[in-house]
mmCIF file of C-alpha atoms and ligand atoms in Angstrom:
data_model
loop_
_atom_site.group_PDB
_atom_site.id
_atom_site.type_symbol
_atom_site.label_atom_id
_atom_site.label_comp_id
_atom_site.label_asym_id
_atom_site.label_seq_id
_atom_site.Cartn_x
_atom_site.Cartn_y
_atom_site.Cartn_z
ATOM 1 C CA UNK S 1 -36.621 -5.809 5.503
ATOM 2 C CA UNK S 2 -37.089 -8.715 7.890
ATOM 3 C CA UNK S 3 -34.641 -8.556 10.821
ATOM 4 C CA UNK S 4 -34.741 -11.975 12.251
ATOM 5 C CA UNK S 5 -33.643 -12.538 15.700
ATOM 6 C CA UNK S 6 -30.136 -13.742 15.069
ATOM 7 C CA UNK S 7 -28.168 -16.016 17.463
ATOM 8 C CA UNK S 8 -25.619 -14.295 19.607
ATOM 9 C CA UNK S 9 -22.108 -15.081 18.468
ATOM 10 C CA UNK S 10 -20.462 -17.840 20.515
ATOM 11 C CA UNK S 11 -17.327 -15.801 20.799
ATOM 12 C CA UNK S 12 -16.770 -14.228 24.026
ATOM 13 C CA UNK S 13 -16.278 -10.476 23.632
ATOM 14 C CA UNK S 14 -12.742 -9.836 22.486
ATOM 15 C CA UNK S 15 -11.556 -6.641 20.854
ATOM 16 C CA UNK S 16 -11.489 -6.740 17.105
ATOM 17 C CA UNK S 17 -7.904 -7.673 16.206
ATOM 18 C CA UNK S 18 -6.815 -9.151 19.557
ATOM 19 C CA UNK S 19 -7.727 -12.761 18.933
ATOM 20 C CA UNK S 20 -4.610 -13.879 16.984
ATOM 21 C CA UNK S 21 -4.289 -17.390 15.713
ATOM 22 C CA UNK S 22 -1.203 -19.684 15.827
ATOM 23 C CA UNK S 23 0.538 -19.332 12.406
ATOM 24 C CA UNK S 24 2.947 -16.878 10.901
ATOM 25 C CA UNK S 25 4.196 -17.139 7.364
ATOM 26 C CA UNK S 26 7.370 -15.080 6.572
ATOM 27 C CA UNK S 27 9.844 -14.446 3.827
ATOM 28 C CA UNK S 28 12.751 -12.142 3.356
ATOM 29 C CA UNK S 29 13.936 -10.143 0.334
ATOM 30 C CA UNK S 30 17.305 -8.681 -0.475
ATOM 31 C CA UNK S 31 18.569 -7.153 -3.639
ATOM 32 C CA UNK S 32 21.065 -9.902 -4.090
ATOM 33 C CA UNK S 33 18.788 -12.903 -3.595
ATOM 34 C CA UNK S 34 15.323 -11.514 -4.276
ATOM 35 C CA UNK S 35 12.625 -13.237 -2.322
ATOM 36 C CA UNK S 36 13.783 -16.193 -0.221
ATOM 37 C CA UNK S 37 11.316 -19.152 0.437
ATOM 38 C CA UNK S 38 8.218 -18.373 2.544
ATOM 39 C CA UNK S 39 8.195 -20.408 5.668
ATOM 40 C CA UNK S 40 5.443 -21.249 8.057
ATOM 41 C CA UNK S 41 6.090 -21.197 11.759
ATOM 42 C CA UNK S 42 4.399 -20.362 14.938
ATOM 43 C CA UNK S 43 3.144 -16.814 15.448
ATOM 44 C CA UNK S 44 5.319 -15.409 18.211
ATOM 45 C CA UNK S 45 7.500 -12.376 19.104
ATOM 46 C CA UNK S 46 10.683 -11.890 17.070
ATOM 47 C CA UNK S 47 14.013 -9.942 17.583
ATOM 48 C CA UNK S 48 14.434 -6.834 15.597
ATOM 49 C CA UNK S 49 17.240 -4.204 15.323
ATOM 50 C CA UNK S 50 16.140 -0.888 16.922
ATOM 51 C CA UNK S 51 17.629 0.848 13.855
ATOM 52 C CA UNK S 52 15.270 -0.882 11.387
ATOM 53 C CA UNK S 53 14.336 1.463 8.561
ATOM 54 C CA UNK S 54 10.669 0.453 8.756
ATOM 55 C CA UNK S 55 10.380 1.560 12.325
ATOM 56 C CA UNK S 56 11.893 4.902 11.712
ATOM 57 C CA UNK S 57 10.875 6.037 8.281
ATOM 58 C CA UNK S 58 7.546 4.160 8.035
ATOM 59 C CA UNK S 59 8.371 1.994 5.032
ATOM 60 C CA UNK S 60 5.584 -0.402 5.883
ATOM 61 C CA UNK S 61 2.556 -1.478 3.937
ATOM 62 C CA UNK S 62 -0.293 -3.990 4.846
ATOM 63 C CA UNK S 63 -3.426 -5.611 3.587
ATOM 64 C CA UNK S 64 -6.607 -6.969 5.177
ATOM 65 C CA UNK S 65 -8.830 -9.813 3.718
ATOM 66 C CA UNK S 66 -11.113 -12.593 5.067
ATOM 67 C CA UNK S 67 -11.500 -16.312 4.933
ATOM 68 C CA UNK S 68 -15.061 -17.545 5.433
ATOM 69 C CA UNK S 69 -16.537 -20.972 6.272
ATOM 70 C CA UNK S 70 -18.749 -22.127 3.303
ATOM 71 C CA UNK S 71 -22.163 -23.785 3.604
ATOM 72 C CA UNK S 72 -20.377 -26.984 2.362
ATOM 73 C CA UNK S 73 -17.914 -26.879 5.283
ATOM 74 C CA UNK S 74 -14.900 -25.810 3.254
ATOM 75 C CA UNK S 75 -13.038 -22.530 3.636
ATOM 76 C CA UNK S 76 -12.767 -19.801 0.912
ATOM 77 C CA UNK S 77 -11.122 -16.412 0.946
ATOM 78 C CA UNK S 78 -12.814 -13.389 -0.749
ATOM 79 C CA UNK S 79 -11.065 -11.896 -3.660
ATOM 80 C CA UNK S 80 -7.402 -12.554 -2.450
ATOM 81 C CA UNK S 81 -5.956 -11.706 -5.855
ATOM 82 C CA UNK S 82 -7.230 -8.236 -5.591
ATOM 83 C CA UNK S 83 -5.582 -7.859 -2.263
ATOM 84 C CA UNK S 84 -2.369 -9.215 -3.797
ATOM 85 C CA UNK S 85 -2.391 -6.728 -6.475
ATOM 86 C CA UNK S 86 -3.194 -3.793 -4.180
ATOM 87 C CA UNK S 87 -0.425 -5.013 -1.935
ATOM 88 C CA UNK S 88 1.902 -4.721 -4.885
ATOM 89 C CA UNK S 89 0.730 -1.248 -5.774
ATOM 90 C CA UNK S 90 1.247 -0.065 -2.176
ATOM 91 C CA UNK S 91 4.731 -1.631 -2.137
ATOM 92 C CA UNK S 92 5.602 0.178 -5.430
ATOM 93 C CA UNK S 93 4.459 3.456 -3.996
ATOM 94 C CA UNK S 94 6.845 3.182 -1.089
ATOM 95 C CA UNK S 95 9.704 1.994 -3.260
ATOM 96 C CA UNK S 96 9.573 -1.539 -1.802
ATOM 97 C CA UNK S 97 9.841 -4.816 -3.638
ATOM 98 C CA UNK S 98 6.547 -6.429 -4.640
ATOM 99 C CA UNK S 99 5.385 -9.793 -3.174
ATOM 100 C CA UNK S 100 4.570 -11.941 -6.117
ATOM 101 C CA UNK S 101 0.882 -12.895 -6.410
ATOM 102 C CA UNK S 102 1.861 -16.611 -6.316
ATOM 103 C CA UNK S 103 3.698 -16.212 -2.944
ATOM 104 C CA UNK S 104 0.790 -14.128 -1.504
ATOM 105 C CA UNK S 105 -1.700 -16.759 -2.364
ATOM 106 C CA UNK S 106 0.656 -19.554 -0.978
ATOM 107 C CA UNK S 107 0.722 -17.604 2.329
ATOM 108 C CA UNK S 108 -3.016 -17.232 2.219
ATOM 109 C CA UNK S 109 -3.354 -21.032 1.728
ATOM 110 C CA UNK S 110 -0.920 -21.829 4.464
ATOM 111 C CA UNK S 111 -2.476 -19.630 7.178
ATOM 112 C CA UNK S 112 -6.108 -20.632 6.356
ATOM 113 C CA UNK S 113 -5.233 -24.397 6.066
ATOM 114 C CA UNK S 114 -3.302 -24.230 9.402
ATOM 115 C CA UNK S 115 -5.743 -21.871 11.339
ATOM 116 C CA UNK S 116 -9.091 -22.212 9.678
ATOM 117 C CA UNK S 117 -10.245 -24.560 12.608
ATOM 118 C CA UNK S 118 -10.265 -21.411 14.895
ATOM 119 C CA UNK S 119 -13.582 -20.317 13.498
ATOM 120 C CA UNK S 120 -15.046 -23.803 13.583
ATOM 121 C CA UNK S 121 -18.221 -24.006 11.530
ATOM 122 C CA UNK S 122 -19.557 -20.805 13.075
ATOM 123 C CA UNK S 123 -20.763 -18.625 10.183
ATOM 124 C CA UNK S 124 -20.850 -15.696 12.628
ATOM 125 C CA UNK S 125 -17.087 -15.418 12.695
ATOM 126 C CA UNK S 126 -14.376 -15.256 10.003
ATOM 127 C CA UNK S 127 -10.572 -15.376 9.766
ATOM 128 C CA UNK S 128 -9.143 -12.084 9.088
ATOM 129 C CA UNK S 129 -5.730 -12.297 7.321
ATOM 130 C CA UNK S 130 -3.139 -9.611 7.773
ATOM 131 C CA UNK S 131 -0.344 -9.424 5.206
ATOM 132 C CA UNK S 132 2.449 -7.079 6.184
ATOM 133 C CA UNK S 133 5.592 -5.921 4.401
ATOM 134 C CA UNK S 134 8.186 -3.838 6.228
ATOM 135 C CA UNK S 135 11.710 -2.513 5.659
ATOM 136 C CA UNK S 136 13.741 -4.765 8.049
ATOM 137 C CA UNK S 137 17.317 -3.488 7.243
ATOM 138 C CA UNK S 138 19.107 -1.848 10.146
ATOM 139 C CA UNK S 139 20.375 1.491 8.823
ATOM 140 C CA UNK S 140 19.354 5.086 9.572
ATOM 141 C CA UNK S 141 20.208 6.519 6.248
ATOM 142 C CA UNK S 142 17.120 8.289 4.782
ATOM 143 C CA UNK S 143 16.742 5.901 1.811
ATOM 144 C CA UNK S 144 14.732 2.805 0.871
ATOM 145 C CA UNK S 145 15.955 -0.290 2.684
ATOM 146 C CA UNK S 146 17.941 -3.136 1.181
ATOM 147 C CA UNK S 147 16.110 -5.795 3.211
ATOM 148 C CA UNK S 148 12.365 -6.347 3.504
ATOM 149 C CA UNK S 149 10.283 -8.901 5.441
ATOM 150 C CA UNK S 150 6.871 -10.217 4.324
ATOM 151 C CA UNK S 151 4.585 -11.679 7.051
ATOM 152 C CA UNK S 152 1.168 -13.062 7.065
ATOM 153 C CA UNK S 153 -0.783 -13.586 10.310
ATOM 154 C CA UNK S 154 -4.454 -13.906 11.135
ATOM 155 C CA UNK S 155 -7.031 -13.221 13.888
ATOM 156 C CA UNK S 156 -10.582 -14.300 14.530
ATOM 157 C CA UNK S 157 -13.029 -11.566 13.571
ATOM 158 C CA UNK S 158 -16.311 -11.441 15.351
ATOM 159 C CA UNK S 159 -20.032 -11.763 14.767
ATOM 160 C CA UNK S 160 -22.003 -10.509 11.786
ATOM 161 C CA UNK S 161 -25.179 -12.284 12.095
ATOM 162 C CA UNK S 162 -24.981 -12.455 15.779
ATOM 163 C CA UNK S 163 -24.514 -8.731 16.353
ATOM 164 C CA UNK S 164 -27.332 -6.369 15.653
ATOM 165 C CA UNK S 165 -26.541 -3.920 12.829
ATOM 166 C CA UNK S 166 -26.009 -0.554 14.688
ATOM 167 C CA UNK S 167 -25.970 2.579 12.638
ATOM 168 C CA UNK S 168 -22.980 4.715 13.329
ATOM 169 C CA UNK S 169 -22.779 8.471 13.992
ATOM 170 C CA UNK S 170 -20.001 10.107 11.952
ATOM 171 C CA UNK S 171 -18.023 13.243 12.425
ATOM 172 C CA UNK S 172 -16.781 15.571 9.682
ATOM 173 C CA UNK S 173 -13.003 16.380 10.119
ATOM 174 C CA UNK S 174 -12.439 19.956 9.242
ATOM 175 C CA UNK S 175 -8.921 20.529 10.912
ATOM 176 C CA UNK S 176 -7.012 17.515 9.488
ATOM 177 C CA UNK S 177 -6.745 15.748 6.269
ATOM 178 C CA UNK S 178 -6.104 12.045 5.696
ATOM 179 C CA UNK S 179 -4.771 12.296 2.211
ATOM 180 C CA UNK S 180 -3.739 14.835 -0.451
ATOM 181 C CA UNK S 181 -3.037 14.785 -4.186
ATOM 182 C CA UNK S 182 0.179 13.100 -4.960
ATOM 183 C CA UNK S 183 0.333 11.493 -1.403
ATOM 184 C CA UNK S 184 -0.365 7.953 -0.350
ATOM 185 C CA UNK S 185 -4.126 8.079 0.212
ATOM 186 C CA UNK S 186 -4.775 5.395 -2.359
ATOM 187 C CA UNK S 187 -2.534 2.806 -0.989
ATOM 188 C CA UNK S 188 -2.517 0.817 2.302
ATOM 189 C CA UNK S 189 0.643 2.161 3.983
ATOM 190 C CA UNK S 190 0.895 2.287 7.799
ATOM 191 C CA UNK S 191 1.547 5.957 8.051
ATOM 192 C CA UNK S 192 -1.978 6.734 6.717
ATOM 193 C CA UNK S 193 -3.474 5.258 9.812
ATOM 194 C CA UNK S 194 -1.152 6.822 12.425
ATOM 195 C CA UNK S 195 -1.925 10.308 11.066
ATOM 196 C CA UNK S 196 -5.779 9.621 11.402
ATOM 197 C CA UNK S 197 -5.747 8.409 15.093
ATOM 198 C CA UNK S 198 -5.875 11.978 16.567
ATOM 199 C CA UNK S 199 -9.013 12.765 14.510
ATOM 200 C CA UNK S 200 -10.580 9.316 15.391
ATOM 201 C CA UNK S 201 -10.179 10.285 19.083
ATOM 202 C CA UNK S 202 -11.654 13.704 18.505
ATOM 203 C CA UNK S 203 -14.603 12.041 16.764
ATOM 204 C CA UNK S 204 -15.174 9.916 19.910
ATOM 205 C CA UNK S 205 -14.929 12.887 22.084
ATOM 206 C CA UNK S 206 -17.735 14.334 19.912
ATOM 207 C CA UNK S 207 -19.885 11.278 20.546
ATOM 208 C CA UNK S 208 -19.212 9.846 17.197
ATOM 209 C CA UNK S 209 -17.793 6.584 15.939
ATOM 210 C CA UNK S 210 -15.932 7.451 12.808
ATOM 211 C CA UNK S 211 -14.269 10.259 10.984
ATOM 212 C CA UNK S 212 -15.590 11.510 7.615
ATOM 213 C CA UNK S 213 -12.526 12.516 5.459
ATOM 214 C CA UNK S 214 -12.997 15.358 3.016
ATOM 215 C CA UNK S 215 -10.649 16.165 0.001
ATOM 216 C CA UNK S 216 -7.693 18.248 1.304
ATOM 217 C CA UNK S 217 -7.656 20.874 -1.443
ATOM 218 C CA UNK S 218 -11.166 22.369 -1.233
ATOM 219 C CA UNK S 219 -12.210 20.763 2.059
ATOM 220 C CA UNK S 220 -15.501 20.114 0.534
ATOM 221 C CA UNK S 221 -15.841 16.792 -1.171
ATOM 222 C CA UNK S 222 -16.694 13.697 0.840
ATOM 223 C CA UNK S 223 -14.026 10.956 0.286
ATOM 224 C CA UNK S 224 -14.241 8.186 2.833
ATOM 225 C CA UNK S 225 -14.974 7.174 6.354
ATOM 226 C CA UNK S 226 -12.127 6.167 8.705
ATOM 227 C CA UNK S 227 -10.788 2.967 7.152
ATOM 228 C CA UNK S 228 -13.912 2.381 5.048
ATOM 229 C CA UNK S 229 -15.489 3.655 1.834
ATOM 230 C CA UNK S 230 -18.800 5.451 1.790
ATOM 231 C CA UNK S 231 -22.007 4.843 -0.223
ATOM 232 C CA UNK S 232 -25.088 7.067 -0.710
ATOM 233 C CA UNK S 233 -28.507 5.884 -1.682
ATOM 234 C CA UNK S 234 -30.799 8.255 -3.652
ATOM 235 C CA UNK S 235 -34.475 7.419 -3.899
ATOM 236 C CA UNK S 236 -36.024 4.152 -2.835
ATOM 237 C CA UNK S 237 -37.397 0.828 -3.830
ATOM 238 C CA UNK S 238 -36.797 -0.199 -7.495
ATOM 239 C CA UNK S 239 -35.818 3.410 -8.357
ATOM 240 C CA UNK S 240 -33.012 3.588 -5.706
ATOM 241 C CA UNK S 241 -29.621 4.764 -6.975
ATOM 242 C CA UNK S 242 -26.468 3.441 -5.248
ATOM 243 C CA UNK S 243 -23.505 5.832 -5.445
ATOM 244 C CA UNK S 244 -20.005 6.047 -4.066
ATOM 245 C CA UNK S 245 -17.295 8.797 -4.279
ATOM 246 C CA UNK S 246 -15.258 8.437 -7.430
ATOM 247 C CA UNK S 247 -11.592 7.307 -7.127
ATOM 248 C CA UNK S 248 -9.571 10.570 -7.227
ATOM 249 C CA UNK S 249 -6.325 9.227 -6.111
ATOM 250 C CA UNK S 250 -6.806 10.330 -2.543
ATOM 251 C CA UNK S 251 -9.119 7.548 -1.415
ATOM 252 C CA UNK S 252 -8.481 3.857 -1.040
ATOM 253 C CA UNK S 253 -9.908 1.756 -3.708
ATOM 254 C CA UNK S 254 -11.633 -0.877 -1.481
ATOM 255 C CA UNK S 255 -12.375 -4.382 -2.608
ATOM 256 C CA UNK S 256 -15.650 -4.199 -0.840
ATOM 257 C CA UNK S 257 -16.626 -0.960 -2.616
ATOM 258 C CA UNK S 258 -15.895 -2.607 -5.994
ATOM 259 C CA UNK S 259 -17.837 -5.608 -5.050
ATOM 260 C CA UNK S 260 -20.848 -3.604 -3.860
ATOM 261 C CA UNK S 261 -20.929 -1.586 -7.060
ATOM 262 C CA UNK S 262 -21.305 -4.885 -8.962
ATOM 263 C CA UNK S 263 -23.741 -6.403 -6.500
ATOM 264 C CA UNK S 264 -26.029 -3.245 -6.618
ATOM 265 C CA UNK S 265 -26.249 -3.591 -10.357
ATOM 266 C CA UNK S 266 -26.990 -7.265 -10.035
ATOM 267 C CA UNK S 267 -29.824 -6.513 -7.573
ATOM 268 C CA UNK S 268 -31.261 -4.152 -10.106
ATOM 269 C CA UNK S 269 -30.306 -0.842 -8.824
ATOM 270 C CA UNK S 270 -28.614 2.009 -10.825
ATOM 271 C CA UNK S 271 -25.101 2.224 -9.332
ATOM 272 C CA UNK S 272 -22.045 4.368 -10.044
ATOM 273 C CA UNK S 273 -19.624 6.894 -8.885
ATOM 274 C CA UNK S 274 -20.097 10.494 -8.049
ATOM 275 C CA UNK S 275 -18.769 13.650 -6.288
ATOM 276 C CA UNK S 276 -20.706 14.760 -3.338
ATOM 277 C CA UNK S 277 -20.120 17.854 -1.007
ATOM 278 C CA UNK S 278 -20.794 17.852 2.556
ATOM 279 C CA UNK S 279 -23.329 20.666 2.071
ATOM 280 C CA UNK S 280 -25.102 18.555 -0.602
ATOM 281 C CA UNK S 281 -25.025 15.639 1.764
ATOM 282 C CA UNK S 282 -26.846 17.636 4.429
ATOM 283 C CA UNK S 283 -29.228 19.251 1.960
ATOM 284 C CA UNK S 284 -30.147 15.991 0.246
ATOM 285 C CA UNK S 285 -30.780 14.286 3.627
ATOM 286 C CA UNK S 286 -33.054 17.338 4.540
ATOM 287 C CA UNK S 287 -35.070 17.203 1.325
ATOM 288 C CA UNK S 288 -35.228 13.424 1.290
ATOM 289 C CA UNK S 289 -33.164 12.882 -1.822
ATOM 290 C CA UNK S 290 -30.566 10.832 0.017
ATOM 291 C CA UNK S 291 -32.326 8.117 1.744
ATOM 292 C CA UNK S 292 -29.591 5.929 3.045
ATOM 293 C CA UNK S 293 -25.824 6.003 3.747
ATOM 294 C CA UNK S 294 -23.528 3.260 4.547
ATOM 295 C CA UNK S 295 -19.827 2.509 5.024
ATOM 296 C CA UNK S 296 -18.112 -0.614 3.707
ATOM 297 C CA UNK S 297 -14.792 -2.473 4.133
ATOM 298 C CA UNK S 298 -13.419 -5.869 4.896
ATOM 299 C CA UNK S 299 -13.633 -5.416 8.598
ATOM 300 C CA UNK S 300 -16.905 -3.378 8.669
ATOM 301 C CA UNK S 301 -18.603 -5.382 5.943
ATOM 302 C CA UNK S 302 -21.660 -2.969 5.476
ATOM 303 C CA UNK S 303 -22.347 -0.612 8.249
ATOM 304 C CA UNK S 304 -25.166 1.973 8.126
ATOM 305 C CA UNK S 305 -24.556 5.612 8.866
ATOM 306 C CA UNK S 306 -27.386 7.030 10.980
ATOM 307 C CA UNK S 307 -26.313 10.529 11.719
ATOM 308 C CA UNK S 308 -23.727 13.045 10.722
ATOM 309 C CA UNK S 309 -22.084 15.818 12.712
ATOM 310 C CA UNK S 310 -20.223 18.734 11.116
ATOM 311 C CA UNK S 311 -19.069 21.360 13.682
ATOM 312 C CA UNK S 312 -22.224 22.464 15.472
ATOM 313 C CA UNK S 313 -24.590 21.165 12.878
ATOM 314 C CA UNK S 314 -26.096 17.636 13.015
ATOM 315 C CA UNK S 315 -28.362 15.808 10.723
ATOM 316 C CA UNK S 316 -29.827 12.298 10.495
ATOM 317 C CA UNK S 317 -29.816 10.090 7.365
ATOM 318 C CA UNK S 318 -33.511 8.999 6.679
ATOM 319 C CA UNK S 319 -34.961 8.070 10.015
ATOM 320 C CA UNK S 320 -31.524 7.124 11.461
ATOM 321 C CA UNK S 321 -32.261 3.371 11.187
ATOM 322 C CA UNK S 322 -30.608 0.976 8.788
ATOM 323 C CA UNK S 323 -32.328 1.255 5.381
ATOM 324 C CA UNK S 324 -33.667 -1.516 3.190
ATOM 325 C CA UNK S 325 -31.182 -1.087 0.327
ATOM 326 C CA UNK S 326 -28.236 -1.042 2.731
ATOM 327 C CA UNK S 327 -29.519 -4.288 4.384
ATOM 328 C CA UNK S 328 -30.236 -5.960 1.057
ATOM 329 C CA UNK S 329 -26.684 -5.200 -0.159
ATOM 330 C CA UNK S 330 -25.253 -6.455 3.158
ATOM 331 C CA UNK S 331 -27.030 -9.613 2.956
ATOM 332 C CA UNK S 332 -26.064 -10.267 -0.640
ATOM 333 C CA UNK S 333 -22.409 -9.645 0.349
ATOM 334 C CA UNK S 334 -22.634 -12.044 3.284
ATOM 335 C CA UNK S 335 -24.358 -14.752 1.147
ATOM 336 C CA UNK S 336 -21.545 -14.451 -1.371
ATOM 337 C CA UNK S 337 -18.814 -14.758 1.401
ATOM 338 C CA UNK S 338 -20.466 -17.947 2.645
ATOM 339 C CA UNK S 339 -21.044 -19.652 -0.682
ATOM 340 C CA UNK S 340 -24.756 -19.264 -0.474
ATOM 341 C CA UNK S 341 -25.050 -17.174 -3.669
ATOM 342 C CA UNK S 342 -23.831 -17.660 -7.221
ATOM 343 C CA UNK S 343 -20.356 -16.331 -7.859
ATOM 344 C CA UNK S 344 -20.226 -15.473 -11.575
ATOM 345 C CA UNK S 345 -17.089 -13.338 -11.229
ATOM 346 C CA UNK S 346 -15.115 -16.205 -9.394
ATOM 347 C CA UNK S 347 -14.487 -13.971 -6.403
ATOM 348 C CA UNK S 348 -14.306 -16.857 -3.899
ATOM 349 C CA UNK S 349 -10.910 -18.521 -3.698
ATOM 350 C CA UNK S 350 -11.155 -22.054 -2.258
ATOM 351 C CA UNK S 351 -8.213 -22.725 0.064
ATOM 352 C CA UNK S 352 -6.055 -25.617 -0.791
ATOM 353 C CA UNK S 353 -4.438 -27.459 2.029
ATOM 354 C CA UNK S 354 -0.671 -28.404 2.205
ATOM 355 C CA UNK S 355 1.671 -25.799 0.646
ATOM 356 C CA UNK S 356 4.359 -24.340 2.756
ATOM 357 C CA UNK S 357 6.516 -26.282 5.160
ATOM 358 C CA UNK S 358 7.401 -25.045 8.605
HETATM 359 C C1 PLP Z 1 -8.700 -0.977 3.657
HETATM 360 C C2 PLP Z 1 -9.500 0.347 3.590
HETATM 361 C C3 PLP Z 1 -10.727 0.421 2.989
HETATM 362 C C4 PLP Z 1 -11.558 -0.746 2.619
HETATM 363 O O1 PLP Z 1 -10.886 -1.569 1.655
HETATM 364 P P1 PLP Z 1 -11.520 -3.024 1.551
HETATM 365 O O2 PLP Z 1 -10.598 -3.579 0.458
HETATM 366 O O3 PLP Z 1 -12.917 -2.962 1.173
HETATM 367 O O4 PLP Z 1 -11.163 -3.679 2.882
HETATM 368 C C5 PLP Z 1 -11.306 1.746 2.742
HETATM 369 N N1 PLP Z 1 -10.599 2.873 3.125
HETATM 370 C C6 PLP Z 1 -9.342 2.822 3.816
HETATM 371 C C7 PLP Z 1 -8.692 4.080 4.164
HETATM 372 C C8 PLP Z 1 -8.755 1.568 4.019
HETATM 373 O O5 PLP Z 1 -7.639 1.443 4.551
#
């Protein structure tokens, strides 16, 4: 794998998620009126009632997707329809009204058309879009709300080509679980993340970057990594096999995960889903069966996993450096994002200007 000396991103270092842009799209739902019109305005603070249901009982779901500058200078969003559908699934799970796909895409168009200039023509950065749906009714009865607010905002997300690809060290959580059968692990609801922060902090105290989540029933099967999905590579070269944990209902079906399964096949690797226990993970790293491990997600893109820590035991994956299959998949994904590769599945969504009025 050739690792060319990439230019350092022009962005000054700003924490991921802190560099908001200017625009906010919002709309309100009530049982009587359904969805009101989505309007575009400035992103600013807003007044809310302290007794808002979303704030107390966690009736809040969100999404995350990105708009990228294309080689022809236009802007395109990666698979927004898939995010719109997942947003609807998340809403249904929390007894909330669904945002119609059409309205979701209109909001995407409006935010990207208004704020796309924030990333200039710099391929090192992208515009991260954050759709949010929350219960905005003021009422403290323990029941689903009768008023909901949909919002879409954006922030500038930092350098991929510019930053070196640093493998992460991960820590296996044994005391806490992220998700359990029948719970909300397969949807993007706010509470899933609040429940994970303590373990994230523990991982950092252990010198690790991220938490490996195991299934909650047997405490044995590897599910995902922080807010990312995991992939394992067995073998190498043309014989490499690219595998990810199967969707059991307790892990989040990532758009990036789905994309990489397809890209792996397109690149000629065998790919598919599996069940892998932590002890198998350790054993197969020791005997050389597993050669590479990486995490993926909209924010993380493709991030190599270099080492794993489980209690007092620690092992490296391969030689601890980013592997060739990982880097090839990462490059294929970035090429797709920037309109540099064929898009037979129609995943890139060109942004239309105009749309919503302020
Ligand atoms: C969002 C998320 C992912 C990644 O999903 P993408 O659609 O690829 O961004 C994986 N795991 C969890 C827990 C997530 O919240």
